[in-house]
JSON list of C-alpha atoms in Angstrom, two decimals:
[
{"chain": "A", "resi": 15, "resn": "UNK", "atom": "CA", "xyz": [54.80, 101.89, 95.15]},
{"chain": "A", "resi": 16, "resn": "UNK", "atom": "CA", "xyz": [57.34, 104.52, 95.32]},
{"chain": "A", "resi": 17, "resn": "UNK", "atom": "CA", "xyz": [58.99, 105.60, 91.94]},
{"chain": "A", "resi": 18, "resn": "UNK", "atom": "CA", "xyz": [62.45, 105.06, 93.26]},
{"chain": "A", "resi": 19, "resn": "UNK", "atom": "CA", "xyz": [61.89, 101.57, 94.87]},
{"chain": "A", "resi": 20, "resn": "UNK", "atom": "CA", "xyz": [64.57, 99.31, 94.35]},
{"chain": "A", "resi": 21, "resn": "UNK", "atom": "CA", "xyz": [63.03, 96.36, 96.30]},
{"chain": "A", "resi": 22, "resn": "UNK", "atom": "CA", "xyz": [59.79, 95.61, 97.05]},
{"chain": "A", "resi": 23, "resn": "UNK", "atom": "CA", "xyz": [58.54, 92.57, 99.35]},
{"chain": "A", "resi": 24, "resn": "UNK", "atom": "CA", "xyz": [54.84, 92.40, 99.23]},
{"chain": "A", "resi": 25, "resn": "UNK", "atom": "CA", "xyz": [52.93, 89.83, 101.50]},
{"chain": "A", "resi": 26, "resn": "UNK", "atom": "CA", "xyz": [55.64, 86.97, 101.15]},
{"chain": "A", "resi": 27, "resn": "UNK", "atom": "CA", "xyz": [55.31, 83.83, 103.14]},
{"chain": "A", "resi": 28, "resn": "UNK", "atom": "CA", "xyz": [57.38, 80.96, 103.28]},
{"chain": "A", "resi": 29, "resn": "UNK", "atom": "CA", "xyz": [57.56, 77.54, 105.07]},
{"chain": "A", "resi": 30, "resn": "UNK", "atom": "CA", "xyz": [60.68, 75.39, 105.55]},
{"chain": "A", "resi": 31, "resn": "UNK", "atom": "CA", "xyz": [60.71, 71.72, 106.31]},
{"chain": "A", "resi": 32, "resn": "UNK", "atom": "CA", "xyz": [56.93, 72.64, 107.40]},
{"chain": "A", "resi": 33, "resn": "UNK", "atom": "CA", "xyz": [57.88, 75.42, 109.58]},
{"chain": "A", "resi": 34, "resn": "UNK", "atom": "CA", "xyz": [56.39, 78.40, 108.84]},
{"chain": "A", "resi": 35, "resn": "UNK", "atom": "CA", "xyz": [59.52, 81.27, 108.70]},
{"chain": "A", "resi": 36, "resn": "UNK", "atom": "CA", "xyz": [58.11, 84.05, 107.20]},
{"chain": "A", "resi": 37, "resn": "UNK", "atom": "CA", "xyz": [54.44, 84.95, 107.27]},
{"chain": "A", "resi": 38, "resn": "UNK", "atom": "CA", "xyz": [52.99, 87.90, 104.91]},
{"chain": "A", "resi": 39, "resn": "UNK", "atom": "CA", "xyz": [55.79, 89.92, 105.47]},
{"chain": "A", "resi": 40, "resn": "UNK", "atom": "CA", "xyz": [56.00, 93.49, 103.59]},
{"chain": "A", "resi": 41, "resn": "UNK", "atom": "CA", "xyz": [58.75, 95.78, 103.16]},
{"chain": "A", "resi": 42, "resn": "UNK", "atom": "CA", "xyz": [60.73, 98.12, 100.79]},
{"chain": "A", "resi": 43, "resn": "UNK", "atom": "CA", "xyz": [64.00, 99.54, 99.81]},
{"chain": "A", "resi": 44, "resn": "UNK", "atom": "CA", "xyz": [64.36, 102.70, 98.00]},
{"chain": "A", "resi": 45, "resn": "UNK", "atom": "CA", "xyz": [67.42, 103.99, 95.54]},
{"chain": "A", "resi": 46, "resn": "UNK", "atom": "CA", "xyz": [70.34, 104.95, 97.65]},
{"chain": "A", "resi": 47, "resn": "UNK", "atom": "CA", "xyz": [69.01, 103.81, 101.11]},
{"chain": "A", "resi": 48, "resn": "UNK", "atom": "CA", "xyz": [71.08, 101.68, 103.39]},
{"chain": "A", "resi": 49, "resn": "UNK", "atom": "CA", "xyz": [68.44, 99.67, 105.27]},
{"chain": "A", "resi": 50, "resn": "UNK", "atom": "CA", "xyz": [69.04, 97.23, 108.01]},
{"chain": "A", "resi": 51, "resn": "UNK", "atom": "CA", "xyz": [67.05, 94.08, 108.82]},
{"chain": "A", "resi": 52, "resn": "UNK", "atom": "CA", "xyz": [67.69, 93.51, 112.62]},
{"chain": "A", "resi": 53, "resn": "UNK", "atom": "CA", "xyz": [66.49, 90.33, 114.39]},
{"chain": "A", "resi": 54, "resn": "UNK", "atom": "CA", "xyz": [67.78, 87.90, 117.06]},
{"chain": "A", "resi": 55, "resn": "UNK", "atom": "CA", "xyz": [69.97, 84.85, 115.83]},
{"chain": "A", "resi": 56, "resn": "UNK", "atom": "CA", "xyz": [68.04, 82.10, 113.94]},
{"chain": "A", "resi": 57, "resn": "UNK", "atom": "CA", "xyz": [65.08, 84.82, 113.49]},
{"chain": "A", "resi": 58, "resn": "UNK", "atom": "CA", "xyz": [65.04, 83.97, 109.58]},
{"chain": "A", "resi": 59, "resn": "UNK", "atom": "CA", "xyz": [67.04, 87.23, 108.60]},
{"chain": "A", "resi": 60, "resn": "UNK", "atom": "CA", "xyz": [68.97, 84.88, 106.03]},
{"chain": "A", "resi": 61, "resn": "UNK", "atom": "CA", "xyz": [66.20, 83.23, 104.82]},
{"chain": "A", "resi": 62, "resn": "UNK", "atom": "CA", "xyz": [64.67, 86.42, 103.68]},
{"chain": "A", "resi": 63, "resn": "UNK", "atom": "CA", "xyz": [67.86, 87.22, 101.81]},
{"chain": "A", "resi": 64, "resn": "UNK", "atom": "CA", "xyz": [67.45, 83.88, 99.95]},
{"chain": "A", "resi": 65, "resn": "UNK", "atom": "CA", "xyz": [64.32, 85.05, 99.33]},
{"chain": "A", "resi": 66, "resn": "UNK", "atom": "CA", "xyz": [65.54, 88.04, 97.58]},
{"chain": "A", "resi": 67, "resn": "UNK", "atom": "CA", "xyz": [68.28, 86.76, 95.64]},
{"chain": "A", "resi": 68, "resn": "UNK", "atom": "CA", "xyz": [66.43, 83.83, 94.40]},
{"chain": "A", "resi": 69, "resn": "UNK", "atom": "CA", "xyz": [68.00, 80.98, 96.17]},
{"chain": "A", "resi": 70, "resn": "UNK", "atom": "CA", "xyz": [64.44, 80.27, 97.46]},
{"chain": "A", "resi": 71, "resn": "UNK", "atom": "CA", "xyz": [61.10, 81.08, 96.20]},
{"chain": "A", "resi": 72, "resn": "UNK", "atom": "CA", "xyz": [58.44, 82.27, 98.61]},
{"chain": "A", "resi": 73, "resn": "UNK", "atom": "CA", "xyz": [55.18, 80.21, 98.81]},
{"chain": "A", "resi": 74, "resn": "UNK", "atom": "CA", "xyz": [53.00, 83.24, 98.35]},
{"chain": "A", "resi": 75, "resn": "UNK", "atom": "CA", "xyz": [53.44, 86.96, 97.80]},
{"chain": "A", "resi": 76, "resn": "UNK", "atom": "CA", "xyz": [55.68, 88.95, 95.19]},
{"chain": "A", "resi": 77, "resn": "UNK", "atom": "CA", "xyz": [58.93, 90.10, 95.26]},
{"chain": "A", "resi": 78, "resn": "UNK", "atom": "CA", "xyz": [59.69, 93.44, 93.17]},
{"chain": "A", "resi": 79, "resn": "UNK", "atom": "CA", "xyz": [62.87, 94.62, 91.62]},
{"chain": "A", "resi": 80, "resn": "UNK", "atom": "CA", "xyz": [63.10, 98.35, 90.44]},
{"chain": "A", "resi": 81, "resn": "UNK", "atom": "CA", "xyz": [59.14, 98.22, 90.59]},
{"chain": "A", "resi": 82, "resn": "UNK", "atom": "CA", "xyz": [58.51, 95.03, 88.50]},
{"chain": "A", "resi": 83, "resn": "UNK", "atom": "CA", "xyz": [57.61, 91.51, 89.45]},
{"chain": "A", "resi": 84, "resn": "UNK", "atom": "CA", "xyz": [60.52, 89.64, 89.47]},
{"chain": "A", "resi": 85, "resn": "UNK", "atom": "CA", "xyz": [60.15, 85.93, 89.42]},
{"chain": "A", "resi": 86, "resn": "UNK", "atom": "CA", "xyz": [63.48, 85.38, 88.48]},
{"chain": "A", "resi": 87, "resn": "UNK", "atom": "CA", "xyz": [66.21, 86.67, 90.53]},
{"chain": "A", "resi": 88, "resn": "UNK", "atom": "CA", "xyz": [69.56, 84.57, 90.46]},
{"chain": "A", "resi": 89, "resn": "UNK", "atom": "CA", "xyz": [72.14, 86.81, 89.36]},
{"chain": "A", "resi": 90, "resn": "UNK", "atom": "CA", "xyz": [70.06, 89.96, 89.37]},
{"chain": "A", "resi": 91, "resn": "UNK", "atom": "CA", "xyz": [71.34, 91.02, 93.05]},
{"chain": "A", "resi": 92, "resn": "UNK", "atom": "CA", "xyz": [74.67, 91.48, 94.45]},
{"chain": "A", "resi": 93, "resn": "UNK", "atom": "CA", "xyz": [75.19, 89.22, 97.40]},
{"chain": "A", "resi": 94, "resn": "UNK", "atom": "CA", "xyz": [77.79, 89.16, 100.20]},
{"chain": "A", "resi": 95, "resn": "UNK", "atom": "CA", "xyz": [77.58, 86.26, 102.55]},
{"chain": "A", "resi": 96, "resn": "UNK", "atom": "CA", "xyz": [78.63, 85.85, 106.10]},
{"chain": "A", "resi": 97, "resn": "UNK", "atom": "CA", "xyz": [81.75, 84.31, 105.22]},
{"chain": "A", "resi": 98, "resn": "UNK", "atom": "CA", "xyz": [84.00, 85.58, 102.05]},
{"chain": "A", "resi": 99, "resn": "UNK", "atom": "CA", "xyz": [83.77, 82.16, 100.35]},
{"chain": "A", "resi": 100, "resn": "UNK", "atom": "CA", "xyz": [87.08, 83.16, 98.44]},
{"chain": "A", "resi": 101, "resn": "UNK", "atom": "CA", "xyz": [88.59, 80.33, 96.22]},
{"chain": "A", "resi": 102, "resn": "UNK", "atom": "CA", "xyz": [92.10, 79.86, 97.50]},
{"chain": "A", "resi": 103, "resn": "UNK", "atom": "CA", "xyz": [93.62, 78.95, 94.33]},
{"chain": "A", "resi": 104, "resn": "UNK", "atom": "CA", "xyz": [92.47, 82.04, 92.83]},
{"chain": "A", "resi": 105, "resn": "UNK", "atom": "CA", "xyz": [94.37, 85.62, 93.20]},
{"chain": "A", "resi": 106, "resn": "UNK", "atom": "CA", "xyz": [92.30, 88.31, 94.58]},
{"chain": "A", "resi": 107, "resn": "UNK", "atom": "CA", "xyz": [92.13, 89.64, 91.20]},
{"chain": "A", "resi": 108, "resn": "UNK", "atom": "CA", "xyz": [90.67, 86.59, 89.86]},
{"chain": "A", "resi": 109, "resn": "UNK", "atom": "CA", "xyz": [88.24, 85.95, 92.59]},
{"chain": "A", "resi": 110, "resn": "UNK", "atom": "CA", "xyz": [86.72, 89.47, 92.28]},
{"chain": "A", "resi": 111, "resn": "UNK", "atom": "CA", "xyz": [86.46, 88.85, 88.39]},
{"chain": "A", "resi": 112, "resn": "UNK", "atom": "CA", "xyz": [84.11, 85.80, 88.86]},
{"chain": "A", "resi": 113, "resn": "UNK", "atom": "CA", "xyz": [80.81, 87.72, 88.55]},
{"chain": "A", "resi": 114, "resn": "UNK", "atom": "CA", "xyz": [81.98, 89.27, 85.44]},
{"chain": "A", "resi": 115, "resn": "UNK", "atom": "CA", "xyz": [83.27, 85.93, 83.87]},
{"chain": "A", "resi": 116, "resn": "UNK", "atom": "CA", "xyz": [79.76, 84.30, 84.88]},
{"chain": "A", "resi": 117, "resn": "UNK", "atom": "CA", "xyz": [78.05, 87.24, 82.97]},
{"chain": "A", "resi": 118, "resn": "UNK", "atom": "CA", "xyz": [79.93, 86.59, 79.85]},
{"chain": "A", "resi": 119, "resn": "UNK", "atom": "CA", "xyz": [83.40, 88.69, 79.91]},
{"chain": "A", "resi": 120, "resn": "UNK", "atom": "CA", "xyz": [86.18, 87.17, 78.84]},
{"chain": "A", "resi": 121, "resn": "UNK", "atom": "CA", "xyz": [89.29, 86.68, 81.82]},
{"chain": "A", "resi": 122, "resn": "UNK", "atom": "CA", "xyz": [91.05, 89.69, 80.06]},
{"chain": "A", "resi": 123, "resn": "UNK", "atom": "CA", "xyz": [88.07, 91.82, 80.08]},
{"chain": "A", "resi": 124, "resn": "UNK", "atom": "CA", "xyz": [87.21, 91.14, 83.75]},
{"chain": "A", "resi": 125, "resn": "UNK", "atom": "CA", "xyz": [91.01, 91.43, 84.86]},
{"chain": "A", "resi": 126, "resn": "UNK", "atom": "CA", "xyz": [90.47, 94.91, 83.36]},
{"chain": "A", "resi": 127, "resn": "UNK", "atom": "CA", "xyz": [87.29, 95.80, 84.77]},
{"chain": "A", "resi": 128, "resn": "UNK", "atom": "CA", "xyz": [88.51, 94.48, 88.39]},
{"chain": "A", "resi": 129, "resn": "UNK", "atom": "CA", "xyz": [92.14, 96.47, 87.97]},
{"chain": "A", "resi": 130, "resn": "UNK", "atom": "CA", "xyz": [89.93, 99.80, 87.69]},
{"chain": "A", "resi": 131, "resn": "UNK", "atom": "CA", "xyz": [88.22, 99.29, 90.86]},
{"chain": "A", "resi": 132, "resn": "UNK", "atom": "CA", "xyz": [90.92, 97.76, 92.99]},
{"chain": "A", "resi": 133, "resn": "UNK", "atom": "CA", "xyz": [92.12, 101.25, 94.21]},
{"chain": "A", "resi": 134, "resn": "UNK", "atom": "CA", "xyz": [88.32, 102.32, 95.78]},
{"chain": "A", "resi": 135, "resn": "UNK", "atom": "CA", "xyz": [88.60, 99.09, 97.86]},
{"chain": "A", "resi": 136, "resn": "UNK", "atom": "CA", "xyz": [92.28, 99.48, 99.14]},
{"chain": "A", "resi": 137, "resn": "UNK", "atom": "CA", "xyz": [93.26, 96.29, 97.26]},
{"chain": "A", "resi": 138, "resn": "UNK", "atom": "CA", "xyz": [95.48, 97.72, 94.36]},
{"chain": "A", "resi": 139, "resn": "UNK", "atom": "CA", "xyz": [98.78, 96.27, 96.12]},
{"chain": "A", "resi": 140, "resn": "UNK", "atom": "CA", "xyz": [97.11, 92.85, 96.67]},
{"chain": "A", "resi": 141, "resn": "UNK", "atom": "CA", "xyz": [95.63, 92.13, 93.06]},
{"chain": "A", "resi": 142, "resn": "UNK", "atom": "CA", "xyz": [97.95, 89.09, 92.56]},
{"chain": "A", "resi": 143, "resn": "UNK", "atom": "CA", "xyz": [98.06, 87.85, 96.17]},
{"chain": "A", "resi": 144, "resn": "UNK", "atom": "CA", "xyz": [96.05, 84.90, 97.23]},
{"chain": "A", "resi": 145, "resn": "UNK", "atom": "CA", "xyz": [93.33, 84.90, 100.03]},
{"chain": "A", "resi": 146, "resn": "UNK", "atom": "CA", "xyz": [95.74, 83.23, 102.80]},
{"chain": "A", "resi": 147, "resn": "UNK", "atom": "CA", "xyz": [97.75, 86.04, 102.55]},
{"chain": "A", "resi": 148, "resn": "UNK", "atom": "CA", "xyz": [95.06, 88.79, 103.44]},
{"chain": "A", "resi": 149, "resn": "UNK", "atom": "CA", "xyz": [93.59, 89.72, 106.88]},
{"chain": "A", "resi": 150, "resn": "UNK", "atom": "CA", "xyz": [89.94, 88.95, 107.60]},
{"chain": "A", "resi": 151, "resn": "UNK", "atom": "CA", "xyz": [88.78, 92.64, 107.09]},
{"chain": "A", "resi": 152, "resn": "UNK", "atom": "CA", "xyz": [90.82, 92.62, 103.56]},
{"chain": "A", "resi": 153, "resn": "UNK", "atom": "CA", "xyz": [89.09, 89.44, 102.57]},
{"chain": "A", "resi": 154, "resn": "UNK", "atom": "CA", "xyz": [85.88, 91.08, 103.51]},
{"chain": "A", "resi": 155, "resn": "UNK", "atom": "CA", "xyz": [86.48, 93.73, 101.19]},
{"chain": "A", "resi": 156, "resn": "UNK", "atom": "CA", "xyz": [87.41, 91.53, 97.98]},
{"chain": "A", "resi": 157, "resn": "UNK", "atom": "CA", "xyz": [83.79, 89.92, 98.95]},
{"chain": "A", "resi": 158, "resn": "UNK", "atom": "CA", "xyz": [82.28, 93.07, 98.71]},
{"chain": "A", "resi": 159, "resn": "UNK", "atom": "CA", "xyz": [84.14, 94.13, 95.52]},
{"chain": "A", "resi": 160, "resn": "UNK", "atom": "CA", "xyz": [82.93, 90.82, 94.20]},
{"chain": "A", "resi": 161, "resn": "UNK", "atom": "CA", "xyz": [79.25, 91.58, 94.94]},
{"chain": "A", "resi": 162, "resn": "UNK", "atom": "CA", "xyz": [79.56, 95.04, 93.38]},
{"chain": "A", "resi": 163, "resn": "UNK", "atom": "CA", "xyz": [80.46, 93.41, 89.94]},
{"chain": "A", "resi": 164, "resn": "UNK", "atom": "CA", "xyz": [77.38, 91.61, 89.64]},
{"chain": "A", "resi": 165, "resn": "UNK", "atom": "CA", "xyz": [76.12, 94.68, 88.00]},
{"chain": "A", "resi": 166, "resn": "UNK", "atom": "CA", "xyz": [73.06, 94.92, 90.35]},
{"chain": "A", "resi": 167, "resn": "UNK", "atom": "CA", "xyz": [71.82, 98.08, 91.95]},
{"chain": "A", "resi": 168, "resn": "UNK", "atom": "CA", "xyz": [70.72, 96.23, 95.09]},
{"chain": "A", "resi": 169, "resn": "UNK", "atom": "CA", "xyz": [73.50, 94.77, 97.29]},
{"chain": "A", "resi": 170, "resn": "UNK", "atom": "CA", "xyz": [72.64, 92.09, 99.97]},
{"chain": "A", "resi": 171, "resn": "UNK", "atom": "CA", "xyz": [75.09, 91.96, 102.95]},
{"chain": "A", "resi": 172, "resn": "UNK", "atom": "CA", "xyz": [74.44, 89.22, 105.42]},
{"chain": "A", "resi": 173, "resn": "UNK", "atom": "CA", "xyz": [76.10, 90.11, 108.54]},
{"chain": "A", "resi": 174, "resn": "UNK", "atom": "CA", "xyz": [79.83, 90.23, 106.50]},
{"chain": "A", "resi": 175, "resn": "UNK", "atom": "CA", "xyz": [81.41, 91.63, 109.69]},
{"chain": "A", "resi": 176, "resn": "UNK", "atom": "CA", "xyz": [80.17, 89.02, 112.41]},
{"chain": "A", "resi": 177, "resn": "UNK", "atom": "CA", "xyz": [83.28, 86.68, 112.12]},
{"chain": "A", "resi": 178, "resn": "UNK", "atom": "CA", "xyz": [85.99, 89.80, 112.38]},
{"chain": "A", "resi": 179, "resn": "UNK", "atom": "CA", "xyz": [87.60, 90.75, 115.81]},
{"chain": "A", "resi": 180, "resn": "UNK", "atom": "CA", "xyz": [86.33, 93.84, 117.72]},
{"chain": "A", "resi": 181, "resn": "UNK", "atom": "CA", "xyz": [88.85, 96.36, 116.23]},
{"chain": "A", "resi": 182, "resn": "UNK", "atom": "CA", "xyz": [88.86, 95.07, 112.54]},
{"chain": "A", "resi": 183, "resn": "UNK", "atom": "CA", "xyz": [84.83, 95.25, 112.56]},
{"chain": "A", "resi": 184, "resn": "UNK", "atom": "CA", "xyz": [84.89, 98.68, 113.64]},
{"chain": "A", "resi": 185, "resn": "UNK", "atom": "CA", "xyz": [87.44, 99.76, 110.90]},
{"chain": "A", "resi": 186, "resn": "UNK", "atom": "CA", "xyz": [85.29, 97.83, 108.27]},
{"chain": "A", "resi": 187, "resn": "UNK", "atom": "CA", "xyz": [82.06, 99.41, 109.41]},
{"chain": "A", "resi": 188, "resn": "UNK", "atom": "CA", "xyz": [83.53, 103.12, 109.04]},
{"chain": "A", "resi": 189, "resn": "UNK", "atom": "CA", "xyz": [85.24, 101.86, 105.65]},
{"chain": "A", "resi": 190, "resn": "UNK", "atom": "CA", "xyz": [81.70, 100.66, 104.35]},
{"chain": "A", "resi": 191, "resn": "UNK", "atom": "CA", "xyz": [80.15, 103.82, 105.55]},
{"chain": "A", "resi": 192, "resn": "UNK", "atom": "CA", "xyz": [82.67, 106.03, 103.61]},
{"chain": "A", "resi": 193, "resn": "UNK", "atom": "CA", "xyz": [82.34, 103.75, 100.78]},
{"chain": "A", "resi": 194, "resn": "UNK", "atom": "CA", "xyz": [78.37, 104.01, 100.38]},
{"chain": "A", "resi": 195, "resn": "UNK", "atom": "CA", "xyz": [78.39, 107.68, 101.02]},
{"chain": "A", "resi": 196, "resn": "UNK", "atom": "CA", "xyz": [80.78, 107.83, 98.04]},
{"chain": "A", "resi": 197, "resn": "UNK", "atom": "CA", "xyz": [79.19, 105.19, 95.74]},
{"chain": "A", "resi": 198, "resn": "UNK", "atom": "CA", "xyz": [75.33, 106.23, 96.69]},
{"chain": "A", "resi": 199, "resn": "UNK", "atom": "CA", "xyz": [74.66, 102.11, 96.33]},
{"chain": "A", "resi": 200, "resn": "UNK", "atom": "CA", "xyz": [71.39, 100.87, 97.63]},
{"chain": "A", "resi": 201, "resn": "UNK", "atom": "CA", "xyz": [71.96, 98.16, 100.25]},
{"chain": "A", "resi": 202, "resn": "UNK", "atom": "CA", "xyz": [70.02, 95.81, 102.50]},
{"chain": "A", "resi": 203, "resn": "UNK", "atom": "CA", "xyz": [72.05, 94.72, 105.51]},
{"chain": "A", "resi": 204, "resn": "UNK", "atom": "CA", "xyz": [71.46, 91.85, 107.70]},
{"chain": "A", "resi": 205, "resn": "UNK", "atom": "CA", "xyz": [72.67, 92.02, 111.50]},
{"chain": "A", "resi": 206, "resn": "UNK", "atom": "CA", "xyz": [71.75, 90.92, 114.81]},
{"chain": "A", "resi": 207, "resn": "UNK", "atom": "CA", "xyz": [73.81, 93.81, 116.35]},
{"chain": "A", "resi": 208, "resn": "UNK", "atom": "CA", "xyz": [72.00, 97.10, 117.37]},
{"chain": "A", "resi": 209, "resn": "UNK", "atom": "CA", "xyz": [75.06, 99.37, 117.50]},
{"chain": "A", "resi": 210, "resn": "UNK", "atom": "CA", "xyz": [76.07, 98.30, 114.02]},
{"chain": "A", "resi": 211, "resn": "UNK", "atom": "CA", "xyz": [72.73, 98.94, 112.36]},
{"chain": "A", "resi": 212, "resn": "UNK", "atom": "CA", "xyz": [72.42, 102.32, 114.26]},
{"chain": "A", "resi": 213, "resn": "UNK", "atom": "CA", "xyz": [75.80, 103.33, 112.64]},
{"chain": "A", "resi": 214, "resn": "UNK", "atom": "CA", "xyz": [75.52, 102.37, 109.30]},
{"chain": "A", "resi": 215, "resn": "UNK", "atom": "CA", "xyz": [71.43, 102.66, 108.42]},
{"chain": "A", "resi": 216, "resn": "UNK", "atom": "CA", "xyz": [69.19, 105.22, 107.20]},
{"chain": "A", "resi": 217, "resn": "UNK", "atom": "CA", "xyz": [66.18, 102.92, 108.45]},
{"chain": "A", "resi": 218, "resn": "UNK", "atom": "CA", "xyz": [66.25, 99.91, 110.65]},
{"chain": "A", "resi": 219, "resn": "UNK", "atom": "CA", "xyz": [63.61, 97.30, 110.17]},
{"chain": "A", "resi": 220, "resn": "UNK", "atom": "CA", "xyz": [63.31, 95.48, 113.45]},
{"chain": "A", "resi": 221, "resn": "UNK", "atom": "CA", "xyz": [61.47, 91.95, 113.76]},
{"chain": "A", "resi": 222, "resn": "UNK", "atom": "CA", "xyz": [60.80, 90.41, 117.04]},
{"chain": "A", "resi": 223, "resn": "UNK", "atom": "CA", "xyz": [58.63, 87.55, 116.24]},
{"chain": "A", "resi": 224, "resn": "UNK", "atom": "CA", "xyz": [58.99, 83.76, 115.16]},
{"chain": "A", "resi": 225, "resn": "UNK", "atom": "CA", "xyz": [57.73, 83.54, 112.26]},
{"chain": "A", "resi": 226, "resn": "UNK", "atom": "CA", "xyz": [58.65, 86.97, 110.90]},
{"chain": "A", "resi": 227, "resn": "UNK", "atom": "CA", "xyz": [54.96, 88.67, 110.32]},
{"chain": "A", "resi": 228, "resn": "UNK", "atom": "CA", "xyz": [56.07, 92.37, 110.59]},
{"chain": "A", "resi": 229, "resn": "UNK", "atom": "CA", "xyz": [58.82, 94.60, 111.11]},
{"chain": "A", "resi": 230, "resn": "UNK", "atom": "CA", "xyz": [59.02, 97.88, 113.27]},
{"chain": "A", "resi": 231, "resn": "UNK", "atom": "CA", "xyz": [60.53, 100.92, 111.38]},
{"chain": "A", "resi": 232, "resn": "UNK", "atom": "CA", "xyz": [63.22, 103.00, 113.06]},
{"chain": "A", "resi": 233, "resn": "UNK", "atom": "CA", "xyz": [64.67, 106.02, 110.99]},
{"chain": "A", "resi": 234, "resn": "UNK", "atom": "CA", "xyz": [68.21, 106.99, 111.84]},
{"chain": "A", "resi": 235, "resn": "UNK", "atom": "CA", "xyz": [68.89, 110.40, 111.03]},
{"chain": "A", "resi": 236, "resn": "UNK", "atom": "CA", "xyz": [72.39, 110.84, 112.25]},
{"chain": "A", "resi": 237, "resn": "UNK", "atom": "CA", "xyz": [74.41, 113.13, 109.77]},
{"chain": "A", "resi": 238, "resn": "UNK", "atom": "CA", "xyz": [76.98, 111.20, 107.51]},
{"chain": "A", "resi": 239, "resn": "UNK", "atom": "CA", "xyz": [79.44, 110.45, 107.53]},
{"chain": "A", "resi": 240, "resn": "UNK", "atom": "CA", "xyz": [79.38, 108.91, 110.65]},
{"chain": "A", "resi": 241, "resn": "UNK", "atom": "CA", "xyz": [82.20, 107.81, 112.98]},
{"chain": "A", "resi": 242, "resn": "UNK", "atom": "CA", "xyz": [82.27, 104.97, 115.44]},
{"chain": "A", "resi": 243, "resn": "UNK", "atom": "CA", "xyz": [82.26, 107.39, 118.24]},
{"chain": "A", "resi": 244, "resn": "UNK", "atom": "CA", "xyz": [78.70, 108.33, 117.58]},
{"chain": "A", "resi": 245, "resn": "UNK", "atom": "CA", "xyz": [77.79, 105.26, 120.07]},
{"chain": "A", "resi": 246, "resn": "UNK", "atom": "CA", "xyz": [78.21, 107.37, 123.14]},
{"chain": "A", "resi": 247, "resn": "UNK", "atom": "CA", "xyz": [75.83, 110.24, 121.91]},
{"chain": "A", "resi": 248, "resn": "UNK", "atom": "CA", "xyz": [72.77, 110.23, 124.05]},
{"chain": "A", "resi": 249, "resn": "UNK", "atom": "CA", "xyz": [70.33, 109.64, 121.20]},
{"chain": "A", "resi": 250, "resn": "UNK", "atom": "CA", "xyz": [72.10, 106.65, 119.81]},
{"chain": "A", "resi": 251, "resn": "UNK", "atom": "CA", "xyz": [72.23, 105.09, 123.55]},
{"chain": "A", "resi": 252, "resn": "UNK", "atom": "CA", "xyz": [68.12, 105.97, 123.98]},
{"chain": "A", "resi": 253, "resn": "UNK", "atom": "CA", "xyz": [67.61, 104.45, 120.19]},
{"chain": "A", "resi": 254, "resn": "UNK", "atom": "CA", "xyz": [69.76, 101.26, 121.31]},
{"chain": "A", "resi": 255, "resn": "UNK", "atom": "CA", "xyz": [67.86, 100.86, 124.60]},
{"chain": "A", "resi": 256, "resn": "UNK", "atom": "CA", "xyz": [64.59, 101.28, 122.91]},
{"chain": "A", "resi": 257, "resn": "UNK", "atom": "CA", "xyz": [65.33, 98.62, 120.06]},
{"chain": "A", "resi": 258, "resn": "UNK", "atom": "CA", "xyz": [66.83, 96.21, 122.73]},
{"chain": "A", "resi": 259, "resn": "UNK", "atom": "CA", "xyz": [63.50, 96.51, 124.56]},
{"chain": "A", "resi": 260, "resn": "UNK", "atom": "CA", "xyz": [61.36, 95.85, 121.69]},
{"chain": "A", "resi": 261, "resn": "UNK", "atom": "CA", "xyz": [63.76, 92.84, 120.82]},
{"chain": "A", "resi": 262, "resn": "UNK", "atom": "CA", "xyz": [63.48, 91.24, 124.30]},
{"chain": "A", "resi": 263, "resn": "UNK", "atom": "CA", "xyz": [59.53, 92.08, 124.36]},
{"chain": "A", "resi": 264, "resn": "UNK", "atom": "CA", "xyz": [59.22, 89.77, 121.21]},
{"chain": "A", "resi": 265, "resn": "UNK", "atom": "CA", "xyz": [61.30, 87.23, 122.57]},
{"chain": "A", "resi": 266, "resn": "UNK", "atom": "CA", "xyz": [59.66, 87.02, 125.92]},
{"chain": "A", "resi": 267, "resn": "UNK", "atom": "CA", "xyz": [56.05, 86.61, 124.28]},
{"chain": "A", "resi": 268, "resn": "UNK", "atom": "CA", "xyz": [57.22, 83.37, 122.63]}
]
């Protein structure tokens, strides 16, 4: 175990409706890393997230947080789902404050903390607006801000940009990259988009089998901060082709 290990999954297995989804899977994420988990749609990526954040418990194996076995993980990991799930009757400020209220802060205390962070997310001018007044990208920023207020070092981002149009998605990817470099947060990111994984990640864990038994690791050493134009670099194109071939090879074997 690395001293700086924030998350460790050790030989975890899970059955769902009698079907084996995860089979003795092991991987880790260290402090300050941006790690993407890449697999085909329906391959079990979101199930892994549910195990990590405590919504599901593995049938066997152990999940560690900060180097310690964590049998209870609910509320200890920041989680951003695919859909923003903002409450339409609460303002942006009030939506972002929900994790703080759950942790026992008063509404005033929670509001003061949120106010301090709105600028960093480009949301200061929208504090009193309601979700229906925001674009899809802005709503996802609110969702990410809410996830960071869980007071967890680890953030789980589950395909947060999959529902956005291409231009907005690219903008959000670049914004997230800049934010991660500035804040040095530890992130596990789920996607089925190879380009997105390459643009954002320090490491990519690729699963090409069902159930997920193992992951192949790719180190991504492009200098940060990165720009979407990186997609046209020869090494980027080569790595994309290599990962696509690995994914397709696994699906062909099923």
